[in-house]
Structure formats: structure tokens, C-alpha cells
Coordinates of C-alpha atoms in Angstrom, one line a residue:
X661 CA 156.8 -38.4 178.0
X662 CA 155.8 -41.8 176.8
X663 CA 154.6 -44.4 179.1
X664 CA 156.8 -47.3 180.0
X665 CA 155.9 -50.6 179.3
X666 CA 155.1 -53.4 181.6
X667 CA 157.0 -56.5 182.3
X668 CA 155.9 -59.3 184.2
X669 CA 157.9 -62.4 184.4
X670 CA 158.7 -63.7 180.4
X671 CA 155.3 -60.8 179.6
X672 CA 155.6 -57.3 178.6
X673 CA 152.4 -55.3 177.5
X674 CA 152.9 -52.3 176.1
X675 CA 150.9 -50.1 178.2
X676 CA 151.7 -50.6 182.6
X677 CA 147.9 -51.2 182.7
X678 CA 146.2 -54.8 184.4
X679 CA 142.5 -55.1 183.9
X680 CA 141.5 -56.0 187.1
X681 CA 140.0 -59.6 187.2
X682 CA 136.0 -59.3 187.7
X683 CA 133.9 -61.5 189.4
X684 CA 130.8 -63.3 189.2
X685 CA 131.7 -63.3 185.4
X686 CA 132.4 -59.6 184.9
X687 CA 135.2 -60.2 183.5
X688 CA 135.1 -62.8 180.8
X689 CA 137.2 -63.5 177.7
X690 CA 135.8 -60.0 175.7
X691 CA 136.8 -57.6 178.1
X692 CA 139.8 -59.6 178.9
X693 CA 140.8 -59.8 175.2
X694 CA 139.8 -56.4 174.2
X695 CA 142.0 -54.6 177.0
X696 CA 144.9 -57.3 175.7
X697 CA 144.0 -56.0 172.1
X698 CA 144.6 -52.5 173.3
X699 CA 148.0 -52.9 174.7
X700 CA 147.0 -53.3 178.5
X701 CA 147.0 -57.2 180.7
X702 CA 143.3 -58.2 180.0
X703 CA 142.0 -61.1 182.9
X704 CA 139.4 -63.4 183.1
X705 CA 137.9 -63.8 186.8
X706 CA 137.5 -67.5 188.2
X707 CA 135.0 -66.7 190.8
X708 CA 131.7 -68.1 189.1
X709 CA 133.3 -68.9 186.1
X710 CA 131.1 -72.3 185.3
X711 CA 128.2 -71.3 186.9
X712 CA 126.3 -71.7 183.5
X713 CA 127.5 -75.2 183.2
X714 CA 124.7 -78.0 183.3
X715 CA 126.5 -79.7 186.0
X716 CA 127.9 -76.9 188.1
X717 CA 125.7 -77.5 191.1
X718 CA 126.9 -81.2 191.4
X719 CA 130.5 -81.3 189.4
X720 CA 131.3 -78.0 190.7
X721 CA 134.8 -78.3 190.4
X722 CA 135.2 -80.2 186.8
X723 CA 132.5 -77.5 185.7
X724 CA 134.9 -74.9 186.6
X725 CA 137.7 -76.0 185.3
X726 CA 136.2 -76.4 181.8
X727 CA 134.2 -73.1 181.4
X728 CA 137.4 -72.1 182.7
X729 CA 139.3 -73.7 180.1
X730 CA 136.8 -72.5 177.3
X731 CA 137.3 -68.6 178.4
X732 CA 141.0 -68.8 178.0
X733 CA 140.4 -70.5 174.3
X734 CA 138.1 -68.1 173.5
X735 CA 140.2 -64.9 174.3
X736 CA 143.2 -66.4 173.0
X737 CA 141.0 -67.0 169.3
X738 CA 140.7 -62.9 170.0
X739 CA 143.8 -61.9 171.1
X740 CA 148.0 -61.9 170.9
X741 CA 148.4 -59.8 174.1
X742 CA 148.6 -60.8 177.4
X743 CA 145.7 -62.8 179.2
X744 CA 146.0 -63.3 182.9
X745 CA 143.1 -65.1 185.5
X746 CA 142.3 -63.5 188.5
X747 CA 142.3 -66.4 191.5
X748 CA 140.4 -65.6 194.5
X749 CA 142.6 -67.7 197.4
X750 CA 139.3 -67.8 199.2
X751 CA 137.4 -69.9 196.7
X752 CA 137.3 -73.5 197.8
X753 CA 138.9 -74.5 194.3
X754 CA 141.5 -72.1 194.1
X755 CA 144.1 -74.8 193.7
X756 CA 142.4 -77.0 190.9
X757 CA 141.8 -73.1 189.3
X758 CA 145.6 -72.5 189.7
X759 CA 146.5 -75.5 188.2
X760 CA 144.3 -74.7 185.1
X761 CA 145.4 -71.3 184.5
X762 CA 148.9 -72.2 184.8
X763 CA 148.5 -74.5 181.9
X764 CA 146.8 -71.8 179.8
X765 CA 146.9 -68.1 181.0
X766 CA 150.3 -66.3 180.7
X767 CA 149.6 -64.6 184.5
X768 CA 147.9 -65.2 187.9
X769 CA 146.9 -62.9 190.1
X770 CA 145.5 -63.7 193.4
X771 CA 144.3 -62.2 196.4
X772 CA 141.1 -62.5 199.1
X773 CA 143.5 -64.0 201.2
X774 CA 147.3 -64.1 201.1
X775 CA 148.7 -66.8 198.2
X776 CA 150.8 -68.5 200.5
X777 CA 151.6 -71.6 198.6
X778 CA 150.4 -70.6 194.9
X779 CA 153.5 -71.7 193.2
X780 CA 152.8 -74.8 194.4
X781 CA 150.0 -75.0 192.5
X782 CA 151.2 -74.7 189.3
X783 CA 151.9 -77.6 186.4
X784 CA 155.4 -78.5 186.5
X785 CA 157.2 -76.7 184.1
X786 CA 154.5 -73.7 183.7
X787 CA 156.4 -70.1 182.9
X788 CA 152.6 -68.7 184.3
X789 CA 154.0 -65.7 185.8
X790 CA 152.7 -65.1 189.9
X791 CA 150.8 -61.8 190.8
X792 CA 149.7 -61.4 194.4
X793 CA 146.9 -59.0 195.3
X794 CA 148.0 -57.7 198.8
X795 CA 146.7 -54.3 200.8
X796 CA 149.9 -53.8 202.7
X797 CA 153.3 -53.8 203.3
X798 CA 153.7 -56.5 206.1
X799 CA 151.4 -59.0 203.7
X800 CA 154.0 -58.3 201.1
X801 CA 157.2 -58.8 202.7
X802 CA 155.4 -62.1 204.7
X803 CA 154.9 -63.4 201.2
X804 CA 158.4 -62.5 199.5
X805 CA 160.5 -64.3 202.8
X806 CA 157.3 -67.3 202.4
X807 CA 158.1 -67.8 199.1
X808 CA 161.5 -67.5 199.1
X809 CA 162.1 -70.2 201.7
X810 CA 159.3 -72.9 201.0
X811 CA 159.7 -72.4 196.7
X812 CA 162.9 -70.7 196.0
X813 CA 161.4 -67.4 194.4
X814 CA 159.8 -64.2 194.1
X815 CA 156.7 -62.8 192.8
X816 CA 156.5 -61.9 189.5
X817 CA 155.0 -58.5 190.5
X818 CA 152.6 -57.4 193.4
X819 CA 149.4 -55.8 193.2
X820 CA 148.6 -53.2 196.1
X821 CA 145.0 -52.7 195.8
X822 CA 143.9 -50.0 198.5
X823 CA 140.6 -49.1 200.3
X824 CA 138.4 -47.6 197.8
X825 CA 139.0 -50.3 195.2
X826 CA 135.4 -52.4 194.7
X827 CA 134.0 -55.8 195.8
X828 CA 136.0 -57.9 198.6
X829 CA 138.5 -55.7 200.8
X830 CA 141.5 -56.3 202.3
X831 CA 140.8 -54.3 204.9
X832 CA 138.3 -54.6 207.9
X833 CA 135.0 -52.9 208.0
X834 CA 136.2 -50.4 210.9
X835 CA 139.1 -49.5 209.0
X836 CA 137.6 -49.0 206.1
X837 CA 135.0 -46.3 207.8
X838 CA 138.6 -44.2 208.0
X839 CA 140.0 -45.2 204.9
X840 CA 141.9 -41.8 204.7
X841 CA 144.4 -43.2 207.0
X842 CA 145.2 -46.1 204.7
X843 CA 145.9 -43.7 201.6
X844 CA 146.7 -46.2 198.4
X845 CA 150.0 -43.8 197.9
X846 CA 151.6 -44.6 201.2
X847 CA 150.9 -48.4 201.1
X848 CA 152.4 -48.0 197.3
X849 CA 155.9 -46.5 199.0
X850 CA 155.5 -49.0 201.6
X851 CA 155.9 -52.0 199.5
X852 CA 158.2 -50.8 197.5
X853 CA 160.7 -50.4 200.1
X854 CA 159.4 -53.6 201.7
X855 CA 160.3 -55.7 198.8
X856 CA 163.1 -54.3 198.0
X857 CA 165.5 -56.8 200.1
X858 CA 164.2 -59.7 198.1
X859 CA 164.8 -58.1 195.1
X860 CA 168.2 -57.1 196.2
X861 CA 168.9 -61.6 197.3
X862 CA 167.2 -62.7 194.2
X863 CA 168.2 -60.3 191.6
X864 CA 165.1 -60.2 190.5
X865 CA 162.9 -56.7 189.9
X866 CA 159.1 -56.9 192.0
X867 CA 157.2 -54.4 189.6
X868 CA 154.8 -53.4 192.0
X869 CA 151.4 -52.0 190.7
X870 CA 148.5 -49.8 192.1
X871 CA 145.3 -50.7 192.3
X872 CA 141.5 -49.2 193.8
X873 CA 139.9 -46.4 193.1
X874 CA 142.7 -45.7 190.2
X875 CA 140.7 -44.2 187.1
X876 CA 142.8 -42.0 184.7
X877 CA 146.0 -40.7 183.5
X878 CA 146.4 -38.6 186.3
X879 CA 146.4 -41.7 188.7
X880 CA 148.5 -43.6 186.0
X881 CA 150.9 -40.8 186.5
X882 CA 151.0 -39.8 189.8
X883 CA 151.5 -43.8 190.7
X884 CA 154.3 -44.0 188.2
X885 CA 156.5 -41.0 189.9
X886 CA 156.0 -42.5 193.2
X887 CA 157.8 -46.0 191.7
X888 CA 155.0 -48.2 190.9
X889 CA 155.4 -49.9 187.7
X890 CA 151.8 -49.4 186.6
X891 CA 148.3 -49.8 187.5
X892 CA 145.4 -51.9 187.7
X893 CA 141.7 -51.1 187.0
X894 CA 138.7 -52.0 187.3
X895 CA 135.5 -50.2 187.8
X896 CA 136.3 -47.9 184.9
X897 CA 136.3 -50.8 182.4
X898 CA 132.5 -52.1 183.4
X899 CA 130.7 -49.1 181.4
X900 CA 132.6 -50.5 178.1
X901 CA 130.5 -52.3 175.0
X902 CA 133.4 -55.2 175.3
X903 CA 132.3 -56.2 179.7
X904 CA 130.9 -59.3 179.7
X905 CA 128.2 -58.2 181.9
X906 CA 124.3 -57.2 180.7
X907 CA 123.7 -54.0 179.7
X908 CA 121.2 -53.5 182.8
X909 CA 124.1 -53.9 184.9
X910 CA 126.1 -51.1 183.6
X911 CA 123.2 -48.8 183.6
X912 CA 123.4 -49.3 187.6
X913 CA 126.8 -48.0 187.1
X914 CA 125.5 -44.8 184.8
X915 CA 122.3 -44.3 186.9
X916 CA 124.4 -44.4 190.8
X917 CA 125.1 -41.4 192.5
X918 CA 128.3 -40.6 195.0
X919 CA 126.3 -41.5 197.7
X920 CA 125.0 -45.1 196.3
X921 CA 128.2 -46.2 196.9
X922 CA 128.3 -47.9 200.2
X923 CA 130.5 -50.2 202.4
X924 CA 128.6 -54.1 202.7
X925 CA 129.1 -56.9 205.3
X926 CA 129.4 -59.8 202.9
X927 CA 127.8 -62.6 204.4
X928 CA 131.3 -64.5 203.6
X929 CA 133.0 -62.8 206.0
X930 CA 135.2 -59.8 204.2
X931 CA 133.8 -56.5 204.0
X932 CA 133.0 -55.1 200.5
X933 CA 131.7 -51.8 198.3
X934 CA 128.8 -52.2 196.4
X935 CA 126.1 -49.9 194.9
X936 CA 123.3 -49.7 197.3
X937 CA 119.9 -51.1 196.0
X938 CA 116.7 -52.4 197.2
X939 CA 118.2 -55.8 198.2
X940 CA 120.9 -55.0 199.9
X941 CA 118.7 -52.3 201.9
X942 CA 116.3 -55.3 202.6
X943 CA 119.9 -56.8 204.0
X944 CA 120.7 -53.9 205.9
X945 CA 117.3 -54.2 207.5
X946 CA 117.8 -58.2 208.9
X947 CA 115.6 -60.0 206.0
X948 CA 117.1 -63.2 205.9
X949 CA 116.5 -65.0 202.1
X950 CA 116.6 -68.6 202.6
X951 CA 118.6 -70.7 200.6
X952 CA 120.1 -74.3 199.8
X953 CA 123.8 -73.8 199.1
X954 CA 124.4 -74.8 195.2
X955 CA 128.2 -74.3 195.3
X956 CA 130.1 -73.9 198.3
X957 CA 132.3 -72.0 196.6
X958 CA 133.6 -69.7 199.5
X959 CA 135.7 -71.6 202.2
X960 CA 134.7 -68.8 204.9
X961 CA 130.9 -68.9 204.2
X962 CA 128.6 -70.7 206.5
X963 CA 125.6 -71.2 204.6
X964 CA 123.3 -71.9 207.7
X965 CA 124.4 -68.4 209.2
X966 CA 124.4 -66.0 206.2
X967 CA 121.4 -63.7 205.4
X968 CA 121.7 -64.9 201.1
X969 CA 123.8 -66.5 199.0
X970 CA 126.4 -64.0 197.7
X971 CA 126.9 -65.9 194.8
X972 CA 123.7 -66.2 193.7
X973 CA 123.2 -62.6 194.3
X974 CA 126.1 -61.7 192.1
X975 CA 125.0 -64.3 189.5
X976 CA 121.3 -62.5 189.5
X977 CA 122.9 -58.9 189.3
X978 CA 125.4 -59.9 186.2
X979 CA 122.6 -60.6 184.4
X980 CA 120.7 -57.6 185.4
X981 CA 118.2 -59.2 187.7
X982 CA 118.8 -56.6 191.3
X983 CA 115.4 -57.6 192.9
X984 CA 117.4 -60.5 193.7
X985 CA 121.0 -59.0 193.5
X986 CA 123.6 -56.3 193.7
X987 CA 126.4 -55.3 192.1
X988 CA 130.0 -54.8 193.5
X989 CA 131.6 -51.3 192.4
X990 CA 134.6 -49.1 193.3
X991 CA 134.5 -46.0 194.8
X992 CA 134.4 -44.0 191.4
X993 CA 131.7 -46.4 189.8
X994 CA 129.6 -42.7 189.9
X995 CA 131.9 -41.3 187.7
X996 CA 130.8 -43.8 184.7
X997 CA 128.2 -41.3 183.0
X998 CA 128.1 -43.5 179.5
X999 CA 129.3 -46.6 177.8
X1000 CA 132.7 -46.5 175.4
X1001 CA 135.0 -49.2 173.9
X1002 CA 138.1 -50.2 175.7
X1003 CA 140.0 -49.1 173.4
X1004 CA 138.8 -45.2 174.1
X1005 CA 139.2 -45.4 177.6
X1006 CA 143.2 -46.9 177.6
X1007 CA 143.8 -44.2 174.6
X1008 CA 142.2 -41.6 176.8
X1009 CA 144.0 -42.7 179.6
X1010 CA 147.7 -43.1 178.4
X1011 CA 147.1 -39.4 176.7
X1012 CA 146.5 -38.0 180.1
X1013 CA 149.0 -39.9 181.4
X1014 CA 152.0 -39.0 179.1
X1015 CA 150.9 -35.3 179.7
X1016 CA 150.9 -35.9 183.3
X1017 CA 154.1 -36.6 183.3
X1018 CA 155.7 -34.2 181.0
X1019 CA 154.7 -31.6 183.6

């Protein structure tokens, strides 16, 4: 059986696949344009997106908003598929990023916090289509009857992203300790039949798609048969020769085991899943690193309080520098045992999936 394609808004890709949206600059303009080239929604990441800017650390948000700018130019110079930016509500420039991306990125997705107001944000007449990242039912259907009432619409499509998906949860630390009870397939159903309402008063289909700790065709398939409209992934795609990230970095990926995996208390706040290394063990122990906020990029971080800068820490790790870093990962980031194109791993994927669901 042949896969179904995706359609978001005005979009439709050919494969239901998102790329999920990578951050501090995992996810740039190659691996973004490279999963567009291969039939999938590639996205570039706005956390840290300028931090290589000479004025980031006192024009933080102009900074942004032009290496921001410059991504999006340089996968469209790459691509014809489907770019999308991935829009942490958390960052303090989530608006001013939302804004941008509306003018040039054909979807937003957003999550770390619920995207109450994100339409808002957009350029007036922007068809940028409005993806939000949620990790339950009641955070969808609050965000349908929001939206609906304060800007007369729907979302686009809804990402479910469950408990073993990498970097910043949606869930709390304790819950995430029991994640079995939080299964990704019954918060799937869940939404599904939470949105359906809004669907039925706007006339309007919610694709809904599943996302954390999805990695192949099986996943693909066994999401599609329970009503999802696709998937998106993440973790999978960091051990590619297209990831924007250093090669070091994706040899922490190849070289961790099952148990490297761990569950983090970022010092932002929100729990995360990293692979365990030196620094974050010198973390786990009480060593405090002192710093001089650069950024103040997260609106829940309290630099006076927290044990590092996270940002800085991801900024080291991207470019393979984990004395003074770490790097986020899903819960499968143990399964990566060598580095492939993108377009291998979609091909492999949609073969196992159309098999999947012949049977």
C-alpha cells in the first residue's frame, strides 16, 4: 500500500513525514532542505539560530532574525519542497521569530509551551500554515476553542510529541520516570477525538501527527492505522551526512549505549533527555559553572539560580566540544550505529512502511 501524502494548510509533501525542528542549530537549512528534497517537511530550528552572529550577545534579537532570514534563503536556493521553522514559545523572541518565519517559511510549528496567541504573530496576509507541538489531549482541545474564539481558526495540523521524544518535555520529570502510562498511541487517539468537534464547526480537517521516539516504517505504519496523518522525526535524522551539526556530535550518537540515555533537569525549568556525559555527571553531582548570561534567550531561566548556561552548553556540544557540553537525544539515539544520507533513511522508511501496511 502506498503511503498517503501530507497536507498542511495550502502544503502537501509527498511523504506524511516532518523533520523535527532541531535546536541549538541541529537543524539548519541542509538537513532542512535535504529531507524537503526527499519528499518529507524539512525545518529549520530558531533556538540559537544567530548565535554565530558578531552582534548576537548585544542585538540579540536583530541577530536572530537575520541568520534567521539567511537559513530560510539558503534552503530555499536548495530546495522546492516544503520548509517549515520550528518556534520554541519559550524563547524570549518567539514573537519577532514568528513574525519572520511567517514572511518566509511555508509552516510553523511551535511548542515548549502552549502557542496561545501564535496567529497573532504573523504578517498580515501570511498563508504560513500553524503547527502546534502539544503532549496531550486537554492542551489540544484548550488551543482549538483559544483559537477559535480570540482568531477565528484552527490549527493547520497538531503535533503530539510523546515522552520518549528528545530535548525539552512536555511532561514533568516524575511523570516522565513512568512514561509507560503516557503511551504516544493513546495520547495520538486522544487528540484525535478531542479535535474532532472543531473540525466538525470549522469544516476544516486537523491532520494530527505523531512524534517521540518514532524511528521507522513500522512506527510510520502503526501511527497511520490508528488515524494520525503522519509522523515527525527527529533523532533518527542527526546520524545523516546532510545534519548541520559536527561530525563529533553524531559520533556521541554512534558511540551511546541504551543506558547513556538519561532524563536531565534543565536548569530552564522543563525536564529533558540527553546522552549522559562527563558534564552533565559533573551536573548531577552539584558543580555549579559560573556564568554571565550572553542571551537571555529562555523566558523561564534565572541565570543567577541555574548550575550553567544551557545554551552555551548546547552551542559547545553542536560543535563537538562535551567537556563543556551535552547533547539532547531521543530515546532511540542508541539505535544510530552509522551515518547515511537523508535520502536512505526516508526511502528505507516509507519501504517499511508501505509493507507495514499491506499486512
Amino acid at each position: 500500500m502506498k503511503l498517503p501524502k501530507l497536507t498542511i494548510g495550502k502544503f502537501t509533501a509527498d511523504l506524511p513525514i516532518i523533520q523535527g525542528g532541531m535546536g541549538v542549530a541541529v537543524s539548519l537549512h541542509k538537513l532542512a532542505s535535504a529531507v524537503a528534497n526527499a519528499g518529507g517537511i524539512g525545518v529549520i530550528s530558531t533556538a540559537g539560530v544567530g548565535w554565530k552572529e558578531p552582534d548576537v550577545n548585544t542585538n540579540f534579537n536583530e541577530a536572530h532574525d537575520r541568520a534567521l532570514k539567511r537559513e530560510l534563503e539558503s534552503a530555499r536556493k536548495l530546495t522546492k519542497g516544503i520548509i517549515g521553522v520550528n518556534n520554541m514559545i519559550a524563547l524570549c523572541n518567539h514573537a519577532e521569530m514568528a513574525k519572520v518565519a511567517s514572511q518566509n517559511a511555508d509552516i510553523i510549528l511551535a511548542g515548549a509551551g502552549l502557542p496561545m496567541n501564535l496567529p497573532a504573530h504573523l504578517v498580515e496576509g501570511s498563508d504560513t500554515a500553524l503547527v502546534p507541538i502539544i503532549s496531550s489531549h486537554r492542551a489540544a482541545r484548550i488551543i482549538c476553542k483559544t483559537w477559535t474564539k480570540r482568531h477565528c481558526r484552527v490549527p493547520d495540523a497538531i503535533v503530539v510529541e510523546g515522552p520518549l521524544a528528545g530535548g525539552h518535555l512536555g511532561f514533568s520529570y516524575e511523570e516522565l520516570k513512568e512514561y509507560e502510562k503516557y503511551s504516544l498511541e493513546d495520547i495520538v487517539v486522544k487528540v484525535i477525538e478531542a479535535v474532532k468537534p472543531y473540525e466538525d464547526m470549522s469544516g476544516k480537517k486537523i491532520p494530527i501527527i505523531a512524534a517521540g521516539g518514532v524511528w521507522d516504517g513500522k512506527d510510520l505504519a502503526k501511527f497511520i492505522k490508528l488515524g494520525a496523518a503522519g509522523v515527525k522525526i527527529s533523532t533518527r535524522l542527526v546520524c545523516t551526512h546532510e545534519c548541520d551539526v559536527s561530525p563529533a556530535f553524531k559520533q556521541v550518537y554512534i558511540d551511546a549505549k541504551e543506558e547513556d540515555i538519561v532524563l536531565i533537569k534543565s536548569p530552564v525549568g522543563l525536564p529533558g533527555r540527553a546522552i549522559k556525559n562527563k558534564f552533565l555527571e559533573a551536573v548531577e553531582k552539584g558543580d555549579k559553572m559560573p556564568f554571565e548570561c550572553p542571551f537571555t534567550c529562555i523566558r523561564t531561566c534565572v541565570p543567577a539560580d541555574s548550575p550553567y548556561c544551557i545554551a552555551l552548553a548546547l552551542i559547545n556540544a553542536k560543535d563537538g566540544n562535551f567537556d563543556e557540553g551535552f547533547a539532547f537525544a531521543g530515546s532511540n539515539a542508541y539505535r544510530c550505529d552509522k551515518i547515511v544520507s537523508v535520502k536512505e533513511v526516508l526511502e528505507e522508511i516509507t519501504k517499511e512502511a508501505e509493507a507495514a501496511l499491506e499486512e
